[in-house]
Structure formats: structure tokens, C-alpha cells
Short mmCIF file of C-alpha atoms in Angstrom, two decimals:
data_model
loop_
_atom_site.label_atom_id
_atom_site.label_comp_id
_atom_site.label_asym_id
_atom_site.label_seq_id
_atom_site.Cartn_x
_atom_site.Cartn_y
_atom_site.Cartn_z
CA ILE A 1 -56.85 -45.15 17.46
CA VAL A 2 -59.08 -48.09 18.36
CA ASP A 3 -60.40 -48.74 21.83
CA TRP A 4 -60.90 -52.52 21.91
CA CYS A 5 -63.29 -52.16 24.78
CA SER A 6 -65.43 -50.02 22.50
CA PRO A 7 -64.53 -51.15 18.98
CA THR A 8 -66.95 -48.77 17.38
CA ASP A 9 -65.09 -45.78 18.86
CA ILE A 10 -62.39 -45.29 16.26
CA ARG A 11 -60.51 -42.02 16.19
CA THR A 12 -58.06 -40.80 13.50
CA LEU A 13 -55.31 -38.27 14.41
CA THR A 14 -52.56 -36.68 12.27
CA GLN A 15 -48.94 -36.42 13.43
CA VAL A 16 -46.22 -34.63 11.44
CA VAL A 17 -42.72 -36.11 11.72
CA LYS A 18 -40.00 -33.81 10.42
CA VAL A 19 -36.62 -35.28 9.49
CA GLY A 20 -34.07 -32.48 9.32
CA ASP A 21 -30.37 -32.01 8.57
CA PHE A 22 -28.88 -29.91 11.33
CA THR A 23 -25.22 -30.90 10.91
CA ALA A 24 -22.65 -28.84 9.01
CA PRO A 25 -20.61 -30.50 6.27
CA GLU A 26 -17.44 -32.45 7.15
CA PHE A 27 -14.28 -30.59 6.13
CA SER A 28 -10.75 -31.98 5.84
CA ALA A 29 -8.23 -29.16 6.27
CA PRO A 30 -5.15 -28.91 4.05
CA VAL A 31 -1.89 -30.44 5.27
CA GLN A 32 1.70 -30.31 4.12
CA ASP A 33 4.52 -32.87 4.01
CA LEU A 34 7.72 -30.98 3.21
CA ASP A 35 9.99 -33.74 4.53
CA PHE A 36 8.19 -36.39 2.46
CA ASP A 37 7.87 -38.84 5.36
CA GLY A 38 4.23 -39.56 4.58
CA LEU A 39 3.00 -37.72 7.69
CA PRO A 40 1.55 -34.21 7.96
CA ASP A 41 4.08 -31.64 9.14
CA ASP A 42 3.64 -29.90 12.46
CA GLY A 43 3.26 -26.14 12.53
CA PRO A 44 1.85 -23.74 9.95
CA ILE A 45 1.61 -24.53 6.25
CA GLU A 46 4.50 -22.81 4.49
CA PHE A 47 4.31 -20.86 1.24
CA MET A 48 7.27 -19.27 -0.55
CA THR A 49 7.09 -15.86 -2.19
CA ASN A 50 6.11 -16.21 -5.85
CA ALA A 51 4.60 -12.86 -6.83
CA GLY A 52 7.36 -11.49 -9.03
CA ASN A 53 8.53 -8.11 -7.77
CA GLU A 54 6.09 -8.08 -4.84
CA CYS A 55 6.96 -9.29 -1.35
CA GLY A 56 4.24 -11.90 -1.10
CA ALA A 57 2.73 -15.07 -2.49
CA TYR A 58 -0.27 -16.26 -4.43
CA ILE A 59 -1.74 -19.08 -2.34
CA ARG A 60 -3.58 -22.00 -3.88
CA LEU A 61 -6.73 -22.68 -1.90
CA ASP A 62 -7.92 -25.96 -3.46
CA MET A 63 -4.99 -28.06 -2.29
CA ALA A 64 -5.22 -31.78 -2.95
CA SER A 65 -5.51 -32.69 0.74
CA ILE A 66 -8.76 -30.72 1.15
CA GLY A 67 -12.04 -32.60 1.40
CA LEU A 68 -15.67 -31.48 1.83
CA THR A 69 -18.57 -33.92 2.28
CA ASP A 70 -22.11 -33.94 3.68
CA ALA A 71 -24.46 -36.80 4.54
CA CYS A 72 -27.50 -35.12 3.03
CA SER A 73 -26.60 -32.30 0.67
CA GLU A 74 -24.83 -32.45 -2.64
CA ASP A 75 -24.80 -28.70 -3.24
CA LEU A 76 -22.05 -27.52 -0.89
CA THR A 77 -20.31 -24.14 -0.93
CA LEU A 78 -16.79 -23.37 0.24
CA ALA A 79 -15.05 -20.02 0.66
CA ALA A 80 -11.73 -18.90 2.09
CA ALA A 81 -10.42 -15.73 3.69
CA ILE A 82 -6.96 -14.71 4.87
CA PHE A 83 -6.56 -12.91 8.19
CA PRO A 84 -3.15 -11.18 8.22
CA ASN A 85 -1.07 -11.69 11.34
CA GLY A 86 -4.00 -13.55 12.92
CA ASN A 87 -6.19 -10.45 13.07
CA THR A 88 -9.62 -12.03 12.49
CA SER A 89 -11.33 -8.64 12.28
CA ALA A 90 -9.67 -7.58 9.03
CA PRO A 91 -9.63 -10.30 6.36
CA ILE A 92 -7.89 -10.03 3.02
CA GLY A 93 -10.79 -10.74 0.68
CA SER A 94 -13.22 -13.63 0.47
CA PHE A 95 -12.35 -16.21 -2.17
CA PRO A 96 -14.85 -18.79 -3.47
CA VAL A 97 -13.33 -22.26 -3.71
CA ASP A 98 -14.63 -24.88 -6.14
CA LEU A 99 -13.11 -28.30 -5.52
CA ASN A 100 -14.66 -29.83 -8.63
CA ASN A 101 -13.83 -27.53 -11.54
CA ASN A 102 -10.20 -28.67 -12.07
CA SER A 103 -9.04 -25.03 -12.09
CA ALA A 104 -6.58 -23.55 -9.63
CA GLU A 105 -8.28 -21.42 -6.98
CA VAL A 106 -5.79 -18.78 -5.83
CA THR A 107 -5.77 -15.69 -3.65
CA THR A 108 -4.51 -12.25 -4.39
CA VAL A 109 -0.95 -11.51 -3.23
CA ILE A 110 -0.60 -12.37 0.47
CA PRO A 111 2.28 -10.53 2.22
CA VAL A 112 5.17 -12.22 3.98
CA GLY A 113 4.28 -13.14 7.56
CA THR A 114 2.19 -15.49 9.69
CA HIS A 115 -1.53 -15.51 8.91
CA VAL A 116 -4.77 -17.43 9.47
CA LEU A 117 -6.47 -19.09 6.50
CA ARG A 118 -10.16 -19.60 7.31
CA TYR A 119 -12.35 -21.98 5.28
CA THR A 120 -16.11 -21.45 5.65
CA TYR A 121 -18.51 -24.10 4.31
CA ASN A 122 -22.30 -24.44 3.98
CA ASP A 123 -24.87 -27.01 2.90
CA GLU A 124 -28.32 -26.70 1.30
CA CYS A 125 -30.01 -26.66 4.71
CA GLY A 126 -28.12 -23.58 5.85
CA ASN A 127 -25.75 -25.41 8.18
CA THR A 128 -22.42 -23.65 8.28
CA ALA A 129 -19.07 -23.98 10.02
CA PHE A 130 -15.48 -22.89 9.55
CA THR A 131 -11.96 -24.22 10.05
CA ASP A 132 -8.88 -22.08 10.70
CA VAL A 133 -5.49 -23.09 9.32
CA ASP A 134 -2.23 -21.40 10.34
CA ILE A 135 -0.05 -20.45 7.37
CA VAL A 136 3.23 -18.60 6.92
CA VAL A 137 4.51 -16.82 3.82
CA VAL A 138 8.31 -16.91 3.69
CA ASP A 139 10.71 -14.87 1.59
CA GLY A 140 12.08 -17.65 -0.59
CA THR A 141 13.09 -15.49 -3.55
CA ALA A 142 16.76 -14.61 -4.00
CA PRO A 143 17.66 -10.94 -4.47
CA ILE A 144 18.43 -9.56 -7.92
CA ALA A 145 22.13 -8.86 -8.51
CA ILE A 146 22.93 -6.21 -11.14
CA CYS A 147 26.52 -5.24 -11.99
CA GLU A 148 27.81 -2.35 -14.06
CA ASP A 149 28.63 -3.25 -17.67
CA GLY A 150 32.29 -2.40 -17.16
CA LEU A 151 34.57 -0.32 -14.96
CA ASN A 152 37.94 1.37 -15.38
CA VAL A 153 39.95 2.10 -12.25
CA SER A 154 43.10 4.20 -12.14
CA ILE A 155 45.90 3.45 -9.71
CA SER A 156 46.92 6.52 -7.72
CA SER A 157 50.34 7.20 -6.31
CA GLY A 158 51.24 7.58 -2.69
CA GLN A 159 54.11 7.34 -0.25
CA LEU A 160 54.94 4.29 1.75
CA GLN A 161 54.88 4.76 5.50
CA GLY A 162 58.01 6.60 6.55
CA GLY A 163 58.50 8.06 3.08
CA SER A 164 60.82 5.24 2.02
CA GLY A 165 59.16 4.83 -1.39
CA SER A 166 55.99 5.20 -3.43
CA VAL A 167 53.13 2.79 -3.97
CA GLY A 168 50.25 2.57 -6.50
CA LEU A 169 46.89 1.91 -4.86
CA ALA A 170 43.16 1.96 -5.59
CA ILE A 171 40.29 0.84 -3.32
CA LEU A 172 37.35 -0.88 -4.97
CA THR A 173 34.01 -0.99 -3.06
CA PRO A 174 30.69 -2.73 -3.84
CA ASP A 175 28.95 0.56 -4.64
CA MET A 176 31.39 1.13 -7.49
CA ILE A 177 30.23 -1.98 -9.39
CA ASP A 178 26.61 -2.24 -8.21
CA LYS A 179 23.99 -1.03 -10.68
CA GLY A 180 20.85 -1.19 -8.56
CA SER A 181 20.73 -4.67 -7.00
CA TYR A 182 17.57 -5.17 -4.93
CA ASP A 183 15.32 -7.58 -3.07
CA ASP A 184 11.52 -7.63 -3.09
CA CYS A 185 11.22 -7.94 0.69
CA SER A 186 14.19 -6.21 2.30
CA SER A 187 17.27 -4.11 1.83
CA VAL A 188 20.38 -5.90 0.57
CA LEU A 189 23.95 -6.26 1.83
CA LEU A 190 26.68 -5.95 -0.80
CA SER A 191 30.19 -7.40 -0.77
CA ILE A 192 32.87 -8.01 -3.39
CA GLY A 193 35.66 -10.50 -4.01
CA ARG A 194 38.23 -11.55 -6.59
CA VAL A 195 36.89 -14.28 -8.84
CA GLY A 196 38.05 -16.42 -11.73
CA GLN A 197 36.21 -18.15 -14.54
CA ASP A 198 36.22 -21.94 -14.52
CA ALA A 199 36.44 -24.13 -17.59
CA ASP A 200 32.66 -24.48 -17.62
CA GLY A 201 32.20 -20.71 -17.65
CA ALA A 202 31.18 -20.35 -14.01
CA TYR A 203 32.78 -17.74 -11.78
CA THR A 204 34.15 -18.76 -8.36
CA LEU A 205 36.24 -17.05 -5.73
CA LEU A 206 39.98 -17.26 -6.25
CA SER A 207 41.94 -19.35 -3.79
CA GLY A 208 42.19 -17.45 -0.51
CA ALA A 209 39.74 -14.76 -1.60
CA THR A 210 36.58 -13.87 0.32
CA TYR A 211 33.66 -11.53 -0.20
CA GLY A 212 34.13 -8.38 1.84
CA PRO A 213 33.53 -4.61 1.98
CA SER A 214 36.44 -3.62 -0.27
CA ILE A 215 39.36 -4.80 -2.41
CA SER A 216 42.79 -3.14 -2.50
CA LEU A 217 44.27 -2.92 -6.00
CA THR A 218 47.97 -2.32 -6.60
CA CYS A 219 50.32 -2.16 -9.54
CA GLU A 220 50.44 -5.95 -9.52
CA ASP A 221 46.78 -5.92 -10.60
CA LEU A 222 47.29 -3.77 -13.72
CA GLY A 223 45.21 -5.08 -16.59
CA VAL A 224 41.85 -6.84 -16.42
CA THR A 225 40.72 -8.34 -13.10
CA ALA A 226 37.45 -10.24 -12.61
CA ILE A 227 35.41 -9.03 -9.63
CA GLY A 228 32.31 -10.69 -8.17
CA LEU A 229 29.46 -8.86 -6.41
CA ARG A 230 27.53 -10.80 -3.76
CA VAL A 231 24.00 -9.56 -2.97
CA PHE A 232 22.55 -10.91 0.32
CA ASP A 233 19.03 -10.23 1.62
CA GLY A 234 19.87 -10.75 5.30
CA ALA A 235 17.88 -14.00 5.53
CA GLU A 236 18.87 -16.94 3.36
CA GLY A 237 18.76 -15.49 -0.13
CA GLU A 238 21.82 -14.48 -2.09
CA ASN A 239 22.76 -13.86 -5.69
CA PHE A 240 25.85 -12.87 -7.65
CA CYS A 241 27.00 -10.99 -10.70
CA TRP A 242 30.46 -10.45 -12.14
CA LEU A 243 32.35 -7.97 -14.28
CA ASN A 244 35.83 -7.33 -15.58
CA VAL A 245 37.55 -4.29 -14.12
CA LEU A 246 40.27 -2.62 -16.17
CA ILE A 247 42.96 -1.37 -13.81
CA GLU A 248 45.16 1.34 -15.34
CA ASP A 249 48.22 3.32 -14.35
CA LYS A 250 47.69 6.87 -15.60
CA VAL A 251 50.06 8.59 -13.19
CA ALA A 252 53.21 9.93 -14.84
CA PRO A 253 56.47 8.75 -13.29
CA SER A 254 58.21 11.18 -10.97
CA CYS A 255 61.89 11.85 -10.64
CA THR A 256 63.66 13.12 -7.55
CA PRO A 257 66.97 14.79 -8.60
CA PRO A 258 70.05 14.50 -6.43
CA GLY A 259 71.15 17.38 -4.26
CA PRO A 260 73.74 19.99 -5.37
CA MET A 261 77.14 18.47 -6.27
CA SER A 262 80.59 19.99 -7.01
CA PHE A 263 83.02 18.51 -9.52
CA SER A 264 86.66 19.48 -10.17
CA CYS A 265 88.25 19.18 -13.58
CA ASP A 266 90.73 16.68 -12.15
CA GLU A 267 87.95 14.22 -11.62
CA TYR A 268 87.40 13.89 -15.38
CA GLU A 269 90.98 13.16 -16.29
#
């Protein structure tokens, strides 16, 4: 510092100017466009179950729409955690996310339901922030339909109402042809119907037939009849299996003799 009124009085002082980075990195949250209109969808990001025989999904964390930048730092860290049902006090793990290694970054199995996906990011100066993203894991896996390898059904005999004649009848229910059908996320509803095989090998319901709780079999059905089993998970998933049922009549015929009769010798002349 120079005082021009006293030019010989020159003083030198030291001032430290610190330039710091006090701003967290900029993060672009993942978005989804399921209707392919070029605009991000409203609502939570949707994931379908994909974990085999578990009711949940592996979620990819390094989705293409994610971005992470910083004005000062090149060494940025990113991690993700899942908070089930929005409970931010009990996360499912902490998963490091590397956006530059060209490898899929996935979670462990996340159960079906609505959750919060939290991304936490840091820079070299210790600035940190987080972004919460609502997600939903939906049961998008059809149930597994398993039919018995084959089934023989015997027609039983019975009397028509009023005793005017006899009828052969057997009732076929889904439990009789089911061999352990199941769904990963829920119980299943079973129903059966009469089906036929098309020219291309596919099975479809016969004309007028529907899937229901039972099928009545009569003597007109003797022989081999194709039956379809419908397995429904109560949401939107369904699956089918089919088998041929051999319907047999193993009841011996019965004879009702006439009542007592009297004949005279004259009647045979």
C-alpha cells in the first residue's frame, strides 16, 4: 500500500483468497416412457417381476436417462438405496452405481409394492445431496399351469328324477387334473373347460364352452375328451395346460325283470 502523500511509506500486506466448491453435483433422475410418446410418464417408474420363482424384481440402477455432473470435480460417487413402502428408516441395502463402466448395476430382489429409490451423490469436496424416485414393482409374471399326465374317469350310474330311467354321470373338477399349479406372488384360481386342438396344434375352447368350476360328463362323452385347465392369479396373469381324459363306462348293465305272470296252455296253441 502506497500513501502518495508520503511516498516513502510503503506497506506490504498479505490477503488469502479462497475459492471453494460448495455446490453438490447435478443429478438427472431416471424417467420412463412406456407409451413411447417421447415424454416422461407421470407417476412412479414401473418394474415387472423378473426374479424367477421369487415375488420381486431385480432393478437396474444405471438407467440410460440418469446423468451426474459437477462443475469442479471429476471424481463423483453415486449410490442407491431402496426404501420399501416408502419407509425411509429401513432401506434395502446400499448399492454403488458406476455410470461409466458399461456394466449393469442391479439391486437384490425387490418385493412387489410401491417403494422409494434414493440416489445419493458426492463430489471430491464433500458436497452431497440425494434425489428420491418413486417406483413400483408389479406382478407381471403369469402363473405356472401344471396338469396331470393323464386321467381316467369312470361314469357312474344313477336314476333320473322321478325314477323314470337311469343316467351315466361323472363330475370333473379342476383339482382332479391340477398337478400343483402355482404363482410366485399369490394363490391361484383354477377352472376347467372343454377344448379342441386346432390345425396348428393350439388348444382353444370348443364352441359354446367356457372355463368354470366343473364339467359334467355323460355317456355321450365316452372315449377321449380334451380338457383345458385355466390358472389365474387374481390380477392380470393367466396360463393354461391341457390333457386328454379317458372317460369309461365300467358299470355292468342292470336288468329289471317283469312282475309275476300266469300263462295257460291255451295261449300257446
